[in-house]
Coordinates of C-alpha atoms (C1' of nucleotides) in Angstrom, one line a residue:
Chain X
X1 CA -8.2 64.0 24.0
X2 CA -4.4 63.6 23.7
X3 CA -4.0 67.1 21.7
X4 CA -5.5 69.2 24.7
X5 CA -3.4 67.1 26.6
X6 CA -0.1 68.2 25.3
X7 CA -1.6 71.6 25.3
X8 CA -2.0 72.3 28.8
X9 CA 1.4 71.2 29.9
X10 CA 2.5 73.6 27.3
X11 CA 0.5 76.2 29.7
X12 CA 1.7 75.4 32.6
X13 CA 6.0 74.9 31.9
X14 CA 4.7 79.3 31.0
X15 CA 2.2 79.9 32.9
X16 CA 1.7 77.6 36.1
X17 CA -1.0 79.7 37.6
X18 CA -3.5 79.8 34.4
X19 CA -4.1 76.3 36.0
X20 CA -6.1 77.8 38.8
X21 CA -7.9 79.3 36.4
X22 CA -11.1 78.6 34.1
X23 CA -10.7 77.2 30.8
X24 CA -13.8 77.9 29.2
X25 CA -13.1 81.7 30.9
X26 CA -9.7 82.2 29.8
X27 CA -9.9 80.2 26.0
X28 CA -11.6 80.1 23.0
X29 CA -13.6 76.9 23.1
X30 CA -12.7 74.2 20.6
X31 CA -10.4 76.1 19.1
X32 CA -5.9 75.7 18.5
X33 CA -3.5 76.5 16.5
X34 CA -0.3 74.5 15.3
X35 CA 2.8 75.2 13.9
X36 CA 5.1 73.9 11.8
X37 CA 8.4 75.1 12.7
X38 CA 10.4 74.4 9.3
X39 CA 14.4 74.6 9.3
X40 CA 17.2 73.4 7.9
X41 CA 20.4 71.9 8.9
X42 CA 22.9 68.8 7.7
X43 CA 21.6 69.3 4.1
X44 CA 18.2 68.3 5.3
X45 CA 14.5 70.5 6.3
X46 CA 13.8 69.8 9.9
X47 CA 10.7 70.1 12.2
X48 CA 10.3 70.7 15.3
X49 CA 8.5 68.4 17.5
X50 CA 7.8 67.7 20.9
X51 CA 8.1 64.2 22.6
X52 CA 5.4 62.9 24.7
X53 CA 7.1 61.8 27.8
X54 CA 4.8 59.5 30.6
X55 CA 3.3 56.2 28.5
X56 CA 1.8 58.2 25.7
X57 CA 3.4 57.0 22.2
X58 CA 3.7 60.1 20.1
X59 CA 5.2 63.3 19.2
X60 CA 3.3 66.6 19.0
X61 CA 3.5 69.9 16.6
X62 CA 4.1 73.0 19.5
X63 CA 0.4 74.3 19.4
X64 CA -2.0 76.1 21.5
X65 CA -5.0 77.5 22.7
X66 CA -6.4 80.5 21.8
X67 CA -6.7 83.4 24.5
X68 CA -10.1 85.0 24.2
X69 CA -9.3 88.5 23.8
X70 CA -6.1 87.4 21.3
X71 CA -6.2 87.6 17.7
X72 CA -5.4 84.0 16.0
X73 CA -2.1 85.1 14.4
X74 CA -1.2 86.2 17.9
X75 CA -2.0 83.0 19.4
X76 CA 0.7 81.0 16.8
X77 CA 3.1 84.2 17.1
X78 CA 3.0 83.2 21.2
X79 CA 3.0 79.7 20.7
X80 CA 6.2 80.0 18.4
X81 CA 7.8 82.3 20.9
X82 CA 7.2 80.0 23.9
X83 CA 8.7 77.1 22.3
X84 CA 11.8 78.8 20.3
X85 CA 12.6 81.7 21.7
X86 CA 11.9 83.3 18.4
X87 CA 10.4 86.7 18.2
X88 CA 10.1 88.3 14.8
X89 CA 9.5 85.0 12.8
X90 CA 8.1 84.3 9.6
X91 CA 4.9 83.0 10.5
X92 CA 2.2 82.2 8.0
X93 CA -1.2 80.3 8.2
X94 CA -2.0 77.7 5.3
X95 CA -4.9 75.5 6.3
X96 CA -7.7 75.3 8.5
X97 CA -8.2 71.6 9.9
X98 CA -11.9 71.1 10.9
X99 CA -12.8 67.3 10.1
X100 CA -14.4 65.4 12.6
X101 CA -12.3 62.5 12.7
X102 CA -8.9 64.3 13.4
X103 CA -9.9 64.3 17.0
X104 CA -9.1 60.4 17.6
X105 CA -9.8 60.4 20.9
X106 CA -7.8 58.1 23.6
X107 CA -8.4 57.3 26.9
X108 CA -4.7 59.3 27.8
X109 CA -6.8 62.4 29.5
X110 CA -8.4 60.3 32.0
X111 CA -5.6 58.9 33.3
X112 CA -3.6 62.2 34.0
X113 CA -3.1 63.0 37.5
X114 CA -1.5 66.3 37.9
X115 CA -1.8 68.7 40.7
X116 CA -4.1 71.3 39.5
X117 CA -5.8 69.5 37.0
X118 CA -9.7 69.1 37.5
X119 CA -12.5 67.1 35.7
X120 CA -13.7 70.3 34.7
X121 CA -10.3 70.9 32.7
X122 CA -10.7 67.8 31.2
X123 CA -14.2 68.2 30.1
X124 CA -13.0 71.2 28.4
X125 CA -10.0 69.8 26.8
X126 CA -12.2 66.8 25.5
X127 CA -14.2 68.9 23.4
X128 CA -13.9 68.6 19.6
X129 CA -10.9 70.4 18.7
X130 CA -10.8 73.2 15.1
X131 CA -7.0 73.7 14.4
X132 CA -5.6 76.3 12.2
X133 CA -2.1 75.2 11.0
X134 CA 0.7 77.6 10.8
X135 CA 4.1 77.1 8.8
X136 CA 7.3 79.2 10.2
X137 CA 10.3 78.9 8.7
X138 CA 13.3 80.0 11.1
X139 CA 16.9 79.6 11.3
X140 CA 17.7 76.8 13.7
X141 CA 20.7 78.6 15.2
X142 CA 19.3 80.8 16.1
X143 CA 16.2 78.6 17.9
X144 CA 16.0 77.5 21.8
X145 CA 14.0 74.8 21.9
X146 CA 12.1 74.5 25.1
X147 CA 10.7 71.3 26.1
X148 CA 7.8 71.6 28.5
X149 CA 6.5 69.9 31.3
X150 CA 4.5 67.0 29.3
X151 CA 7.3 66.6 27.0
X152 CA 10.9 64.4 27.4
X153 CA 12.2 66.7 25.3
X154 CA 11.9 68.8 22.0
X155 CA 14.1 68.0 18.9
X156 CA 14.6 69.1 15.6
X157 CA 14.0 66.0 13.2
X158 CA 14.1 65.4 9.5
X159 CA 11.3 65.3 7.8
X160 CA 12.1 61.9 6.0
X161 CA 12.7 60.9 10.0
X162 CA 9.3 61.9 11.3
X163 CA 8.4 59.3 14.2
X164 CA 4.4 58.8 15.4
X165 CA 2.7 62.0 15.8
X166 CA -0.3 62.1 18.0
X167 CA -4.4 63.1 16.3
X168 CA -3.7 64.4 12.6
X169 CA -0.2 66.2 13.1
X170 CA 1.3 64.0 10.7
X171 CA -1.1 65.1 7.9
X172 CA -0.7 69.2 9.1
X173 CA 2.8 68.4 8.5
X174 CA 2.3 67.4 4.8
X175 CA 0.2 69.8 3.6
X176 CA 2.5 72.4 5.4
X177 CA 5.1 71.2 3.2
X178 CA 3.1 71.2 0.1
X179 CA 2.2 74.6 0.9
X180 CA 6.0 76.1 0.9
X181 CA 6.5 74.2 -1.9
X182 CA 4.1 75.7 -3.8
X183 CA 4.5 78.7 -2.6
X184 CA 8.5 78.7 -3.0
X185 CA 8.4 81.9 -5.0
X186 CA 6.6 83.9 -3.1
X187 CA 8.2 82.8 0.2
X188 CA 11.3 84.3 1.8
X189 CA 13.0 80.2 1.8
X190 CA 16.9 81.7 1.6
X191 CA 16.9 84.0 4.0
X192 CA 14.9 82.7 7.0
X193 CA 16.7 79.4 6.6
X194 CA 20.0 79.9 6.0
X195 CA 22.6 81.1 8.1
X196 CA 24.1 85.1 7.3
X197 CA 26.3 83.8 5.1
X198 CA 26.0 80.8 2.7
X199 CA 27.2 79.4 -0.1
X200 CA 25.7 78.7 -3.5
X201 CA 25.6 74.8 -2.7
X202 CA 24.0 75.5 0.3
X203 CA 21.2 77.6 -1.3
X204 CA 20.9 74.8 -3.5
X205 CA 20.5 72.1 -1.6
X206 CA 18.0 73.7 0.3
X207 CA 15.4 74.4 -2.5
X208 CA 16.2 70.7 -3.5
X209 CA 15.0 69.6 -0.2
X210 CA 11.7 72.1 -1.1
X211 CA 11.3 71.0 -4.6
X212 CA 12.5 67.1 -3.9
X213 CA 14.5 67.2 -6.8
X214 CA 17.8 67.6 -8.0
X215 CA 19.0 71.1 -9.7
X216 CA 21.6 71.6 -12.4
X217 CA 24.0 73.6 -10.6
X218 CA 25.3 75.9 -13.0
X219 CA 22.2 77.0 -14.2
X220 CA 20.8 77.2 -10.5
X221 CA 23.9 79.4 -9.9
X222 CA 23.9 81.8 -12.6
X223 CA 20.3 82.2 -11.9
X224 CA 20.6 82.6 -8.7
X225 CA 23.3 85.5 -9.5
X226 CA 21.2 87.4 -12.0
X227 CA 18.3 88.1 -9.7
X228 CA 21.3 91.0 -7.6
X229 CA 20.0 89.9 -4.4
X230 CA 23.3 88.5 -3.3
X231 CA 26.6 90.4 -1.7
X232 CA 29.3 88.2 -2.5
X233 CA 31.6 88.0 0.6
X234 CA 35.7 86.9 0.6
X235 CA 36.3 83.4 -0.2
X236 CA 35.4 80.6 2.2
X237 CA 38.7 79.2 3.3
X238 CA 37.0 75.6 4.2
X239 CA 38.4 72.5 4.5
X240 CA 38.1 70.8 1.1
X241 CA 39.9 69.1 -1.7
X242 CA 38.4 71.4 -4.1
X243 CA 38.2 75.0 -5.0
X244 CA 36.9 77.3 -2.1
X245 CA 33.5 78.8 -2.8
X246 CA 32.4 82.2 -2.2
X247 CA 30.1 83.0 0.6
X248 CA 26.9 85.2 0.2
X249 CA 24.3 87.0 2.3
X250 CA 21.5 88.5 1.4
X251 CA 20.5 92.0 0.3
X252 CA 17.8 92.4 2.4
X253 CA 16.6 95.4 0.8
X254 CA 16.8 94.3 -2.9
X255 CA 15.4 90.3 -1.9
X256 CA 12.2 92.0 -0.2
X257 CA 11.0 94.2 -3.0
X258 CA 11.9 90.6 -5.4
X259 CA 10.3 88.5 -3.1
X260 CA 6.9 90.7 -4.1
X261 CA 6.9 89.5 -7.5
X262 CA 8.1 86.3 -7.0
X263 CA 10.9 84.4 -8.7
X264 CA 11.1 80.8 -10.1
X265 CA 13.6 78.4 -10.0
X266 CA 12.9 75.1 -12.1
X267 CA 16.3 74.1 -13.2
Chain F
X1 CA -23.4 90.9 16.2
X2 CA -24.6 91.7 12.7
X3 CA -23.1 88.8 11.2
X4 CA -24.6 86.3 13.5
X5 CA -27.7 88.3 13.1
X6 CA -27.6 87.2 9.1
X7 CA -26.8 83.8 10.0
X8 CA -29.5 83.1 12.1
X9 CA -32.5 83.8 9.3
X10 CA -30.4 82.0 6.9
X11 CA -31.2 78.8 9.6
X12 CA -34.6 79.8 9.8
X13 CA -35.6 80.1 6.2
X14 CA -34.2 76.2 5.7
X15 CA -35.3 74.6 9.0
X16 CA -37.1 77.2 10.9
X17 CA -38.0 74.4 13.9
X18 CA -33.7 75.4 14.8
X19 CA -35.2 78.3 16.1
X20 CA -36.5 76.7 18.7
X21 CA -33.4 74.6 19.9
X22 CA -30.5 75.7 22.2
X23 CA -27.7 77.3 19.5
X24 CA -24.5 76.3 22.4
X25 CA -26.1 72.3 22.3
X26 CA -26.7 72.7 18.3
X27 CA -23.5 74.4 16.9
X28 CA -19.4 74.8 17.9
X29 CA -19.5 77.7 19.4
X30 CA -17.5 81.1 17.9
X31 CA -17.1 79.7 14.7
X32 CA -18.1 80.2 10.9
X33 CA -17.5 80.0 7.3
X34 CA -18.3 82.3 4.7
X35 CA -18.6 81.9 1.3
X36 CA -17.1 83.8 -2.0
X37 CA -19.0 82.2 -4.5
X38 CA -18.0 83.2 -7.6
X39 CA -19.3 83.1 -11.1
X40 CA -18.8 85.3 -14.5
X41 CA -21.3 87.2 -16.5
X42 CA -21.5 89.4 -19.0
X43 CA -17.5 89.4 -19.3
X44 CA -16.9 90.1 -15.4
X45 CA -16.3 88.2 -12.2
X46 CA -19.1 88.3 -10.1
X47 CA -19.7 87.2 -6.4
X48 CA -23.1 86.1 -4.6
X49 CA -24.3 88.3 -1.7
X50 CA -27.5 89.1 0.4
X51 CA -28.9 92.1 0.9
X52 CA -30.0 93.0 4.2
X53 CA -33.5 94.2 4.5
X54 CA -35.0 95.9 7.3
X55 CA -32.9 99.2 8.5
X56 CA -29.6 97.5 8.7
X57 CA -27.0 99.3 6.0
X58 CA -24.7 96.2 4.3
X59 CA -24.8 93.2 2.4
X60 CA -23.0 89.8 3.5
X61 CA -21.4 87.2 2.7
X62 CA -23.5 83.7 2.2
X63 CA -22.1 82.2 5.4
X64 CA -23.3 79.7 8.7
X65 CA -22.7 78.0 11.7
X66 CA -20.5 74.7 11.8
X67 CA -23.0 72.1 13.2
X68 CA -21.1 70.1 16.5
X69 CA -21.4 66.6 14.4
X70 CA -20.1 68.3 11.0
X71 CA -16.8 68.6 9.1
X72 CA -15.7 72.6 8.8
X73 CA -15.8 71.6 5.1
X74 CA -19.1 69.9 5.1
X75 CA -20.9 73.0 6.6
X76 CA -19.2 75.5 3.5
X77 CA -20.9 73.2 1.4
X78 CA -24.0 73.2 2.9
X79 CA -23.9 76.8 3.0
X80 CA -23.1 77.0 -1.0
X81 CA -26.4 74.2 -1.2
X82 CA -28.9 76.5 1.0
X83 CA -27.9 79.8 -1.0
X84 CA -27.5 78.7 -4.9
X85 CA -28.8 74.7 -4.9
X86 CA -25.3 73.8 -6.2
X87 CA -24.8 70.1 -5.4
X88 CA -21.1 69.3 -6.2
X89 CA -19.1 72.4 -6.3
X90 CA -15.9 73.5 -6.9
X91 CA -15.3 74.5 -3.1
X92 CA -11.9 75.1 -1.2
X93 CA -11.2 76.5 1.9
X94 CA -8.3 79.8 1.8
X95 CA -8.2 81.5 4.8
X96 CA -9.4 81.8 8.5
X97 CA -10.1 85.3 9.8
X98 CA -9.4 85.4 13.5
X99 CA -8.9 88.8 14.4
X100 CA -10.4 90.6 17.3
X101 CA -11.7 93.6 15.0
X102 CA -13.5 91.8 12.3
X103 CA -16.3 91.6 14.4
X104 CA -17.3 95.5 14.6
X105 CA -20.5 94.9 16.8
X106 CA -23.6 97.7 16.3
X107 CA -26.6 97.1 17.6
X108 CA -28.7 95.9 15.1
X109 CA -28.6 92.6 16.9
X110 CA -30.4 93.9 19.9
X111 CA -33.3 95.6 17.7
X112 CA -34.5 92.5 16.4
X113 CA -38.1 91.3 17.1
X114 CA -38.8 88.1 15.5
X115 CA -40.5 85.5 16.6
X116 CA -38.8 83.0 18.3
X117 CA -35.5 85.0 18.9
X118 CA -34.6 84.5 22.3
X119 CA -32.6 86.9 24.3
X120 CA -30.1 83.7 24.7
X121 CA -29.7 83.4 20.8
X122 CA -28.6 87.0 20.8
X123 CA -26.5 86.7 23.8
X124 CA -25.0 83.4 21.9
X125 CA -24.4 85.7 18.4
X126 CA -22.5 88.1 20.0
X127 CA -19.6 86.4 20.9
X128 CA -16.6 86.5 19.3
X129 CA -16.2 84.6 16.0
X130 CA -13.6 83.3 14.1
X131 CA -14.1 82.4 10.4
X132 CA -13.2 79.7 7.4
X133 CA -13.0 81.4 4.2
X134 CA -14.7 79.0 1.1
X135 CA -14.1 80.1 -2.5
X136 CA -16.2 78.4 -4.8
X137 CA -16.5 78.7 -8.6
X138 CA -19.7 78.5 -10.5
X139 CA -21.9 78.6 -13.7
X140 CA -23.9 81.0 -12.9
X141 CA -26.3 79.9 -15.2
X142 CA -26.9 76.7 -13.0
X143 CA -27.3 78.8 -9.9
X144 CA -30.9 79.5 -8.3
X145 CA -29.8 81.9 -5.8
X146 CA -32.1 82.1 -2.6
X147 CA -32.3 85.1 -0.3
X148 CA -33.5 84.4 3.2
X149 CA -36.0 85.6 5.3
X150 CA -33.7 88.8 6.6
X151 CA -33.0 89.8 3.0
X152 CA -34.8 91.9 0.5
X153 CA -32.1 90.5 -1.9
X154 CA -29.1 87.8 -2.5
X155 CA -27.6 89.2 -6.0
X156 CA -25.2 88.8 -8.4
X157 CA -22.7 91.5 -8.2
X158 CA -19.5 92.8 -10.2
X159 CA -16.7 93.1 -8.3
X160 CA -15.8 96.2 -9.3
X161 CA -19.2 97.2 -8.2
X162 CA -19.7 95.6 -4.7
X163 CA -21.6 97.8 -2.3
X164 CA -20.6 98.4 1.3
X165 CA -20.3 95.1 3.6
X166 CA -21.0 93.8 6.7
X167 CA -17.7 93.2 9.0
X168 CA -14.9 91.9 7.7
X169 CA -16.3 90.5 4.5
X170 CA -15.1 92.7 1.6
X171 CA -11.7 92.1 3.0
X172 CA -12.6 88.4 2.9
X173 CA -13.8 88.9 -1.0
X174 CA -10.2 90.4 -1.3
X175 CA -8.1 87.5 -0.2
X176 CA -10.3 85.2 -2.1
X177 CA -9.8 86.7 -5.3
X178 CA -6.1 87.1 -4.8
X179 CA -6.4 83.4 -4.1
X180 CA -7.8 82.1 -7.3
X181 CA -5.4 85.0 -8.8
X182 CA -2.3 83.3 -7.0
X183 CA -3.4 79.8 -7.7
X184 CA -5.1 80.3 -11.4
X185 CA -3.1 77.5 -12.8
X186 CA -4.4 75.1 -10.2
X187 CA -8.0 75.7 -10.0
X188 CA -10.7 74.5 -12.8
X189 CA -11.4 78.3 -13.7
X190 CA -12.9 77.3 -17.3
X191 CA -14.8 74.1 -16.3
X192 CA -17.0 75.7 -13.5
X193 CA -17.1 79.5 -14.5
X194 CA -18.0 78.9 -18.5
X195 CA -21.2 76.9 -19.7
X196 CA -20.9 74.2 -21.4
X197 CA -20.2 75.7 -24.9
X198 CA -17.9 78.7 -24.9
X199 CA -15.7 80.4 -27.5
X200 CA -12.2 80.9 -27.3
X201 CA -13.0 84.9 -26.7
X202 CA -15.0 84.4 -24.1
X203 CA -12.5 82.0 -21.7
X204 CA -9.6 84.6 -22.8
X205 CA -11.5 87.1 -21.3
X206 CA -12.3 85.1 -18.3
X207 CA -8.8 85.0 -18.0
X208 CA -7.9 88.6 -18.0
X209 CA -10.6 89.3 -15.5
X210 CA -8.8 87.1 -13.0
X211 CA -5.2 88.4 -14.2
X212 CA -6.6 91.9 -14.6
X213 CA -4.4 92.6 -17.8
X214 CA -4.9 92.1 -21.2
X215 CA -3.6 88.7 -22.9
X216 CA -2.5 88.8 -26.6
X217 CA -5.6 87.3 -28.4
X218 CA -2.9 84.8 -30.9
X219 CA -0.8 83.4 -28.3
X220 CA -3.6 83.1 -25.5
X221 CA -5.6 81.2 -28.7
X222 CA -2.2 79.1 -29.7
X223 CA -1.3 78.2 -26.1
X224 CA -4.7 77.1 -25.1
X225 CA -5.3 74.8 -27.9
X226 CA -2.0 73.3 -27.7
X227 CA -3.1 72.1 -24.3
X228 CA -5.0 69.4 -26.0
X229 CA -7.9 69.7 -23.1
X230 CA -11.1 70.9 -25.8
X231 CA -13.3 69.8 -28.3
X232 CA -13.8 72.1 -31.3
X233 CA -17.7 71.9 -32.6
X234 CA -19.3 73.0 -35.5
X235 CA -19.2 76.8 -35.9
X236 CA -21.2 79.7 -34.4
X237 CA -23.7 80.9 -35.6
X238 CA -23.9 84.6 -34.3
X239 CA -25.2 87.9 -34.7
X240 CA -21.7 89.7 -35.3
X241 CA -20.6 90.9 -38.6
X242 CA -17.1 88.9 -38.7
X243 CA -15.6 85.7 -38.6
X244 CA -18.0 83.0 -36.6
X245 CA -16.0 81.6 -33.8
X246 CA -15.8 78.1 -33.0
X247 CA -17.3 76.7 -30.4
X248 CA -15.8 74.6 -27.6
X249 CA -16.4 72.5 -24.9
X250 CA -13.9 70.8 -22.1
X251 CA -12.7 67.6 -22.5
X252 CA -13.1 66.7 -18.5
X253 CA -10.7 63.9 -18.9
X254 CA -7.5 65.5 -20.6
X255 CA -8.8 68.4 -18.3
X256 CA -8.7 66.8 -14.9
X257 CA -4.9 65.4 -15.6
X258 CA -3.5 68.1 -17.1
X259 CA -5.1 69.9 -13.8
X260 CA -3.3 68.0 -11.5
X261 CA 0.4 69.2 -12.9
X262 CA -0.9 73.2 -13.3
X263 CA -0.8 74.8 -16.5
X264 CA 0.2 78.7 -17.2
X265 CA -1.0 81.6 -18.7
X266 CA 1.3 84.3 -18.8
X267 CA 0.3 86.0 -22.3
Chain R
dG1 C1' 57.0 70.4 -4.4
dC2 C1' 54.4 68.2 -7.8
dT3 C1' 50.4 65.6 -9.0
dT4 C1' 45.8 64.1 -8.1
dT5 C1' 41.1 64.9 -6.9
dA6 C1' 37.0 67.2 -6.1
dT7 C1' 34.4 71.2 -6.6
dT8 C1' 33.6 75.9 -8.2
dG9 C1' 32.6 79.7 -11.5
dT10 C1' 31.6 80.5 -15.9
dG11 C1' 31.0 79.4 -21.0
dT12 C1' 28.5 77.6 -24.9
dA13 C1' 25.1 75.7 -27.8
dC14 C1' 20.8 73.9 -28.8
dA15 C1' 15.8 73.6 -27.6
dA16 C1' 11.7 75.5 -26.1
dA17 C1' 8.8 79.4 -24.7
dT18 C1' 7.3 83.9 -24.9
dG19 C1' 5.7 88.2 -27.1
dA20 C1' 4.6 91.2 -30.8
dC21 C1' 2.7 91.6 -35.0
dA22 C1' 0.8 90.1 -39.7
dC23 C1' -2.6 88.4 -42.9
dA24 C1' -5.9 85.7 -45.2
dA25 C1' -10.5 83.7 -44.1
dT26 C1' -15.2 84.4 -43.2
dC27 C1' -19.5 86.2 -41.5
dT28 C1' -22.9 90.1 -41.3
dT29 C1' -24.3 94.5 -42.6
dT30 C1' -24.9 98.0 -46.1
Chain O
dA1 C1' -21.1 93.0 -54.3
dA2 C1' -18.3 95.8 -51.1
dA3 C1' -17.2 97.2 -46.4
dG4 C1' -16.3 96.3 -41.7
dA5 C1' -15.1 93.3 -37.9
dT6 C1' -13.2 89.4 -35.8
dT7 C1' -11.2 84.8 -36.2
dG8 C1' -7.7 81.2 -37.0
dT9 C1' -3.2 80.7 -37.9
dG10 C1' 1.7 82.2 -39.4
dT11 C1' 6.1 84.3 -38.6
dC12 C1' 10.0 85.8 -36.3
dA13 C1' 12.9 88.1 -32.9
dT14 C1' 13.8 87.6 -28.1
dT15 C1' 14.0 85.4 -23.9
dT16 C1' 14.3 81.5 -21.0
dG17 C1' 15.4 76.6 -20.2
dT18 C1' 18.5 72.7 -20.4
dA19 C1' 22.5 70.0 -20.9
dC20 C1' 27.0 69.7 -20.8
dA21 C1' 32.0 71.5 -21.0
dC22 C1' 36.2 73.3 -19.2
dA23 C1' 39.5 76.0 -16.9
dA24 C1' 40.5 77.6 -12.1
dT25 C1' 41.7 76.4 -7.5
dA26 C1' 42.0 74.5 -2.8
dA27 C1' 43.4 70.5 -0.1
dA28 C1' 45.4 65.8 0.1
dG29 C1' 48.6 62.2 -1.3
dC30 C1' 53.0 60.9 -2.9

DNA sequence: GCTTTATTGTGTACAAATGACACAATCTTT
DNA sequence: AAAGATTGTGTCATTTGTACACAATAAAGC
């Protein structure tokens, strides 16, 4: 089953001994987690995505097993930390992928030949698979994006860029992106995304990425303003042919007790 | 594990020849769904559960095991068919529950005498489990609710008057109804919770049960019909002394598109 | 240095919605 | 026939949404 693996080569680049050990010992049976690891960068909501090196066509969502005495938020918080670095993140489940048919299996497992793995791995690893998808949103500057062993490398791409992903990571990825989208006002989008400081334009062309499509910008603006989650900085002395904007950072105090209510933004 | 203990008559009482199979050959191991099947009577929101029989303190969630050839969704909706004979529900998955403390063990598991119980069933029950939250919404008036052999009872109850439950579940019930509270102007809350026939003061009140607040009777009235999603039929004839209402009935159609694009209900 | 160009911050004006309340209509009870 | 209760709809002030306008200003071109 090409989703286990990926995951075991994700085990290994961490921990190269757990391959010494029992599977069905050390896991959960038949059950991962994925994540998608949402940012944003060149005016454009990223993922990323790791690319199968070796003759397997496909990229992979970071995912893993999960440990048998860990709870399953803990097993996405690790996963997410293994492949970014990140440690506090914004981290939320949205879905629960069970379907029998995600599991397209290939004949990739059989042919791996690396040291340490065993039939009895494989076995284990070819077992129907239950994921629970996770959706993290995370500044990518602030991201170090570790390939592992399986993978050529690990990459941030855009969304409207999305090559082959392997089993049903494609579809995780949609309905991970329908979720923040429908969830915009209730999720922290601004200030996990962004950089400290930002301008309005910036702001708004990342909830236009969200919502897919365009705001007016004045209204978006002045909006924006009247919710006093904002500290306006000194002028951006940037080079353009046009009036310098202000830069802004959040409040984090005042945007967390907003961010309870929820706020909308539809123009 | 007193949840798998619940499960396991809930098998019995549908195809009692399970008990007599290997549980690791028959289901995926460690994993459930539960049910919050929810319906509205006598002006209140009301959720199915069991009542344990036998010495055991608790009700439970209707819930099961995932068969190894069946979709995680497929199983929730055998579930809702084996409790309340509902055929095509309103079903949708919200939430996994993977921690490590949901599963409070006592043991109640190891009491159990019943024939054909085998000390490898109970061994098999007591591992950890992980479980897929279903919401569904129903008439209750098309239910016919079916305890199992462990239960004295499966009941109908407020939510305001739930009585104490087994593991994790009330904190299940919680997330579900903050789900369809969240998500009120994307589910078919009229269509499945009313009957057929309903007046206007009955779905405004069906409303403020999931909103718990109070809705202005005018502008709930005015909003609703401006939706263009009912038909109006001949008047009510009922024991009040005061204005007969109107009775009316969805226009599935006009219902299912306007459904699609979400409709609110702020007053 | 002056003009041009692009973009920002804010203003305005109309449309649509929300929210609070009013009142006649009408059905049963007395 | 009158009283009491609830319905269907009306009204209006307030808020929010939407579209567009315009001066301010930073950099580039001449």
């Amino acid at each position: 089953m090409t989703q286990s693996f990926f995951y075991i080569f994700v085990i290994m680049k961490n921990k190269p001994s757990l391959l010494t050990m029992n599977f069905s010992e050390l896991f959960v049976p038949g059950l991962s987690v994925d994540c998608v690891i949402i940012g944003f960068e060149d005016h454009k909501l990223k993922i990323l995505i790791l690319k199968w090196n070796s003759d397997i066509d496909g990229w992979a969502l970071p995912g893993g097993f999960v440990l048998k005495n860990e709870d399953l938020d803990k097993a996405a918080i690790r996963v997410l930390k293994e492949r970014t670095g990140v440690e506090l993140p914004f981290l939320e489940q949205f879905k629960t992928f069970g379907n029998l048919d995600r599991g397209k299996r290939n004949n990739a497992l059989e042919k791996v030949k690396i040291d340490g793995i065993t039939p009895e791995h494989i076995e284990w690893m070819n077992q129907r698979f239950i994921s629970t998808g996770y959706v993290s949103l995370v500044d990518i500057k602030k991201c170090d994006p570790r390939p592992d062993i399986l993978s050529e490398k690990i990459d941030w791409i855009a969304l409207d860029e999305l090559p082959n992903l392997i089993l049903d990571h494609k579809h995780i990825v949609k309905k991970a992106i329908s979720f923040i989208k429908n969830q915009i006002n209730y999720l922290p989008i601004g200030i996990t995304l962004l950089p400290e400081r930002f301008t309005m334009k910036e702001l708004q062309l990342l909830y236009e990425s969200i919502l897919e499509k365009k705001l007016d910008r004045g209204n978006f603006q002045r909006k924006m303003l009247k919710l006093d989650i904002f500290n306006r900085h000194e002028k951006h002395l940037e080079g353009g042919a046009h009036k310098a904007p202000y830069l802004y950072s959040f409040d984090h105090e005042k945007y967390n007790k907003l961010l309870e209510q929820g706020f909308s933004f539809n123009s």
